[in-house]
Amino acid sequence: QKEVEQDPGPLSVPEGAIVSLNCTYSNSAFQYFMWYRQYSRKGPELLMYTYSSGNKEDGRFTAQVDKSSKYISLFIRDSQPSDSATYLCAMSASRNSGYALNFGKGTSLLVTP
Amino acid sequence: GAVVSQHPSRVICKSGTSVKIECRSLDFQATTMFWYRQFPKQSLMLMATSNEGSKATYEQGVEKDKFLINHASLTLSTLTVTSAHPEDSSFYICSARVGPSGANVLTFGAGSRLTVL
């Protein structure tokens, strides 16, 4: 079993829809959780960063972490065509465990006008 | 915010030649940089960790003689693909850690697409 599982999609939604992207993981030592957005032929850019459990909101984006279920989510409200990209979840354990960052395979999102 | 600049963005070379990719931290010092490789529709695969002033740490299965990493200063790391072959064609991305102490939050360069003919 891979440490981080993410449905690759593709996920297609109409403009204005609420998008839910998810990852599951198996390593209970993970404490840092990130979502990256990657446009085609570009490097990933950091969208959200969360430490431990809880919610974090930034504009139209909300990140949720449920450590008891080993499940993280990214919600996008009022989705726009410009949100069309691949979304990668990433997570890591504490610094004492090294710098390894574990990525999901990414979910391809298409927001249609 | 912290910016990682990566060049070239795209390179095409003949089989057997060597290609160098540069990664610079523009407004911060990066004692550690990471080099990733990404195949189409696949996730990022960590190749090596580049440490300023010391040897890079390579992940299992990555040929250190094929992928030479140099981190000569606090703002520059380079990846040289030596004697490149078509199977080395891929998207190479560097990154640096910018999160608060203890956090592994990375910022990435724009990536370099290598095509070996």
CSV table of C-alpha atoms in Angstrom, one decimal:
chain,number,residue,atom,x,y,z
A,1,GLN,CA,0.0,0.0,0.0
A,2,LYS,CA,1.3,3.4,-0.9
A,3,GLU,CA,1.7,5.9,1.9
A,4,VAL,CA,-0.5,8.5,0.1
A,5,GLU,CA,-3.4,7.6,-2.1
A,6,GLN,CA,-5.1,10.1,-4.3
A,7,ASP,CA,-7.7,9.5,-7.0
A,8,PRO,CA,-6.1,10.8,-10.3
A,9,GLY,CA,-9.5,11.7,-11.8
A,10,PRO,CA,-10.0,13.4,-14.2
A,11,LEU,CA,-12.7,15.4,-12.4
A,12,SER,CA,-14.9,17.6,-14.5
A,13,VAL,CA,-17.2,20.2,-13.0
A,14,PRO,CA,-19.2,23.2,-14.3
A,15,GLU,CA,-18.1,26.7,-13.4
A,16,GLY,CA,-19.3,27.8,-10.0
A,17,ALA,CA,-19.5,24.3,-8.6
A,18,ILE,CA,-18.0,23.3,-5.2
A,19,VAL,CA,-15.0,20.9,-5.8
A,20,SER,CA,-13.9,18.4,-3.3
A,21,LEU,CA,-10.5,16.8,-3.6
A,22,ASN,CA,-9.3,14.1,-1.2
A,23,CYS,CA,-6.3,12.1,-0.1
A,24,THR,CA,-5.9,9.2,2.3
A,25,TYR,CA,-2.7,8.2,4.0
A,26,SER,CA,-1.4,5.3,6.1
A,27,ASN,CA,1.4,6.8,8.1
A,28,SER,CA,0.1,8.1,11.4
A,29,ALA,CA,3.3,10.0,11.9
A,30,PHE,CA,2.4,12.6,9.2
A,31,GLN,CA,1.8,16.0,10.8
A,32,TYR,CA,2.3,18.5,8.0
A,33,PHE,CA,-0.2,18.5,5.2
A,34,MET,CA,0.0,20.5,2.0
A,35,TRP,CA,-2.0,21.0,-1.2
A,36,TYR,CA,-0.2,22.1,-4.4
A,37,ARG,CA,-1.6,23.2,-7.7
A,38,GLN,CA,0.3,22.3,-10.8
A,39,TYR,CA,-0.6,23.7,-14.2
A,40,SER,CA,0.5,21.8,-17.3
A,41,ARG,CA,4.3,21.9,-17.9
A,42,LYS,CA,4.8,24.0,-14.7
A,43,GLY,CA,6.2,23.4,-11.3
A,44,PRO,CA,3.8,22.9,-8.4
A,45,GLU,CA,2.8,26.0,-6.4
A,46,LEU,CA,1.8,25.8,-2.8
A,47,LEU,CA,-1.9,26.5,-2.1
A,48,MET,CA,-2.5,25.5,1.5
A,49,TYR,CA,-0.5,24.3,4.4
A,50,THR,CA,-1.9,22.8,7.6
A,51,TYR,CA,-0.3,21.5,10.7
A,52,SER,CA,-2.0,18.6,12.5
A,53,SER,CA,-5.8,18.4,12.4
A,54,GLY,CA,-8.4,21.0,11.7
A,55,ASN,CA,-9.5,23.3,9.0
A,56,LYS,CA,-7.9,26.2,7.3
A,57,GLU,CA,-9.5,28.7,4.9
A,58,ASP,CA,-7.9,31.0,2.4
A,59,GLY,CA,-10.3,32.7,0.1
A,60,ARG,CA,-12.2,30.2,-2.0
A,61,PHE,CA,-10.0,27.3,-0.7
A,62,THR,CA,-10.6,25.3,2.5
A,63,ALA,CA,-8.3,22.5,3.6
A,64,GLN,CA,-9.4,19.9,6.1
A,65,VAL,CA,-7.4,17.4,8.0
A,66,ASP,CA,-8.9,14.4,9.9
A,67,LYS,CA,-6.0,12.6,11.5
A,68,SER,CA,-8.3,10.0,13.1
A,69,SER,CA,-9.4,8.9,9.7
A,70,LYS,CA,-6.1,9.7,8.0
A,71,TYR,CA,-8.0,11.7,5.4
A,72,ILE,CA,-7.4,15.2,4.1
A,73,SER,CA,-9.6,17.3,1.8
A,74,LEU,CA,-9.3,20.5,-0.3
A,75,PHE,CA,-12.6,22.3,-1.1
A,76,ILE,CA,-12.8,24.9,-3.8
A,77,ARG,CA,-15.8,27.1,-3.7
A,78,ASP,CA,-17.2,29.0,-6.8
A,79,SER,CA,-14.8,27.1,-9.0
A,80,GLN,CA,-13.4,29.0,-12.0
A,81,PRO,CA,-12.0,27.7,-15.4
A,82,SER,CA,-8.6,29.1,-14.2
A,83,ASP,CA,-8.8,26.5,-11.4
A,84,SER,CA,-8.3,23.8,-14.0
A,85,ALA,CA,-5.1,22.1,-13.1
A,86,THR,CA,-3.7,19.1,-11.3
A,87,TYR,CA,-3.9,19.2,-7.5
A,88,LEU,CA,-1.3,17.3,-5.5
A,89,CYS,CA,-1.6,16.5,-1.8
A,90,ALA,CA,1.6,16.2,0.1
A,91,MET,CA,2.5,15.4,3.7
A,92,SER,CA,5.4,14.7,6.0
A,93,ALA,CA,6.3,13.7,9.5
A,94,SER,CA,8.1,15.9,11.9
A,95,ARG,CA,11.5,17.3,11.2
A,96,ASN,CA,13.1,14.6,13.4
A,97,SER,CA,12.0,12.1,10.8
A,98,GLY,CA,13.8,13.7,8.0
A,99,TYR,CA,12.8,15.9,5.2
A,100,ALA,CA,10.9,13.4,3.1
A,101,LEU,CA,7.7,14.8,1.5
A,102,ASN,CA,5.2,12.3,0.4
A,103,PHE,CA,3.1,13.2,-2.6
A,104,GLY,CA,-0.1,11.8,-4.0
A,105,LYS,CA,-0.3,11.2,-7.7
A,106,GLY,CA,-2.4,14.3,-8.2
A,107,THR,CA,-6.0,14.8,-9.3
A,108,SER,CA,-6.7,16.4,-12.6
A,109,LEU,CA,-9.5,19.0,-12.4
A,110,LEU,CA,-11.3,20.6,-15.3
A,111,VAL,CA,-13.7,23.4,-14.7
A,112,THR,CA,-15.9,24.0,-17.7
A,113,PRO,CA,-17.4,27.5,-18.5
B,1,GLY,CA,7.3,35.3,-1.1
B,2,ALA,CA,10.2,32.9,-1.6
B,3,VAL,CA,10.9,32.3,-5.2
B,4,VAL,CA,12.9,29.4,-6.7
B,5,SER,CA,14.1,30.1,-10.2
B,6,GLN,CA,14.9,27.2,-12.5
B,7,HIS,CA,16.6,27.3,-15.9
B,8,PRO,CA,16.3,26.3,-18.7
B,9,SER,CA,12.6,25.6,-18.8
B,10,ARG,CA,13.0,23.4,-21.8
B,11,VAL,CA,16.0,21.7,-23.4
B,12,ILE,CA,16.4,19.3,-26.3
B,13,CYS,CA,19.7,17.5,-26.7
B,14,LYS,CA,21.2,14.7,-28.6
B,15,SER,CA,21.8,11.3,-27.1
B,16,GLY,CA,25.2,11.1,-25.4
B,17,THR,CA,25.5,14.8,-24.5
B,18,SER,CA,25.3,16.3,-21.0
B,19,VAL,CA,22.7,18.8,-19.9
B,20,LYS,CA,22.9,21.2,-16.9
B,21,ILE,CA,19.9,22.5,-15.1
B,22,GLU,CA,20.2,25.4,-12.6
B,23,CYS,CA,18.1,26.1,-9.6
B,24,ARG,CA,18.4,29.4,-7.7
B,25,SER,CA,16.8,30.7,-4.6
B,26,LEU,CA,16.1,34.4,-5.4
B,27,ASP,CA,15.4,36.1,-2.1
B,28,PHE,CA,16.4,33.6,0.5
B,29,GLN,CA,19.2,31.2,1.3
B,30,ALA,CA,18.6,27.5,0.8
B,31,THR,CA,21.0,25.2,2.5
B,32,THR,CA,19.0,22.3,1.2
B,33,MET,CA,17.4,21.9,-2.1
B,34,PHE,CA,15.5,18.9,-3.5
B,35,TRP,CA,15.5,17.5,-7.0
B,36,TYR,CA,12.4,15.8,-8.3
B,37,ARG,CA,11.5,14.0,-11.5
B,38,GLN,CA,8.0,13.7,-12.9
B,39,PHE,CA,6.7,11.5,-15.7
B,40,PRO,CA,3.5,12.3,-17.5
B,41,LYS,CA,0.4,11.8,-15.3
B,42,GLN,CA,2.7,10.6,-12.5
B,43,SER,CA,3.5,12.1,-9.1
B,44,LEU,CA,6.8,13.7,-8.2
B,45,MET,CA,9.6,11.4,-7.5
B,46,LEU,CA,12.4,12.6,-5.2
B,47,MET,CA,15.7,12.0,-6.9
B,48,ALA,CA,18.1,13.6,-4.4
B,49,THR,CA,18.6,16.0,-1.7
B,50,SER,CA,21.2,18.7,-2.4
B,51,ASN,CA,23.1,20.1,0.6
B,52,GLU,CA,25.2,23.2,0.4
B,53,GLY,CA,28.9,22.4,0.7
B,54,SER,CA,28.5,18.7,0.9
B,55,LYS,CA,27.6,15.7,-1.2
B,56,ALA,CA,24.1,15.2,-2.3
B,57,THR,CA,22.0,12.4,-0.9
B,58,TYR,CA,20.5,10.2,-3.6
B,59,GLU,CA,17.3,8.2,-3.3
B,60,GLN,CA,17.4,4.5,-3.9
B,61,GLY,CA,17.6,3.6,-7.6
B,62,VAL,CA,18.9,7.0,-8.7
B,63,GLU,CA,22.3,6.8,-10.4
B,64,LYS,CA,24.6,9.3,-8.8
B,65,ASP,CA,27.0,9.2,-11.7
B,66,LYS,CA,24.2,9.8,-14.2
B,67,PHE,CA,22.7,12.7,-12.2
B,68,LEU,CA,25.4,14.9,-10.9
B,69,ILE,CA,24.3,17.4,-8.3
B,70,ASN,CA,26.3,20.4,-7.1
B,71,HIS,CA,25.3,22.8,-4.4
B,72,ALA,CA,28.2,25.2,-4.4
B,73,SER,CA,26.5,28.2,-2.7
B,74,LEU,CA,23.5,29.0,-0.5
B,75,THR,CA,21.5,30.1,-3.5
B,76,LEU,CA,22.5,27.8,-6.3
B,77,SER,CA,22.1,24.1,-6.9
B,78,THR,CA,22.7,22.4,-10.3
B,79,LEU,CA,21.7,19.1,-11.7
B,80,THR,CA,23.7,17.7,-14.6
B,81,VAL,CA,22.3,14.8,-16.6
B,82,THR,CA,25.4,13.1,-18.0
B,83,SER,CA,25.5,11.1,-21.2
B,84,ALA,CA,21.8,11.6,-21.6
B,85,HIS,CA,19.7,9.0,-23.3
B,86,PRO,CA,16.0,9.1,-24.5
B,87,GLU,CA,14.9,7.3,-21.3
B,88,ASP,CA,16.2,10.3,-19.4
B,89,SER,CA,13.6,12.5,-21.1
B,90,SER,CA,11.4,13.8,-18.3
B,91,PHE,CA,10.3,16.9,-16.3
B,92,TYR,CA,12.9,17.8,-13.7
B,93,ILE,CA,11.8,20.1,-10.8
B,94,CYS,CA,13.9,21.6,-8.0
B,95,SER,CA,12.6,22.9,-4.7
B,96,ALA,CA,13.6,24.4,-1.5
B,97,ARG,CA,12.2,24.3,2.0
B,98,VAL,CA,10.5,27.5,3.1
B,99,GLY,CA,8.2,26.5,5.9
B,100,PRO,CA,8.7,27.4,9.5
B,101,SER,CA,11.3,25.5,11.5
B,102,GLY,CA,10.4,21.9,11.5
B,103,ALA,CA,7.9,22.1,8.7
B,104,ASN,CA,8.6,20.5,5.3
B,105,VAL,CA,6.8,23.0,3.2
B,106,LEU,CA,8.5,23.3,-0.2
B,107,THR,CA,8.4,25.9,-2.9
B,108,PHE,CA,9.2,24.7,-6.4
B,109,GLY,CA,10.9,26.0,-9.5
B,110,ALA,CA,9.0,26.1,-12.7
B,111,GLY,CA,10.6,22.9,-13.9
B,112,SER,CA,12.8,21.9,-16.8
B,113,ARG,CA,11.5,19.6,-19.6
B,114,LEU,CA,14.3,17.6,-21.0
B,115,THR,CA,13.9,15.8,-24.3
B,116,VAL,CA,16.7,13.6,-25.5
B,117,LEU,CA,16.7,12.7,-29.1
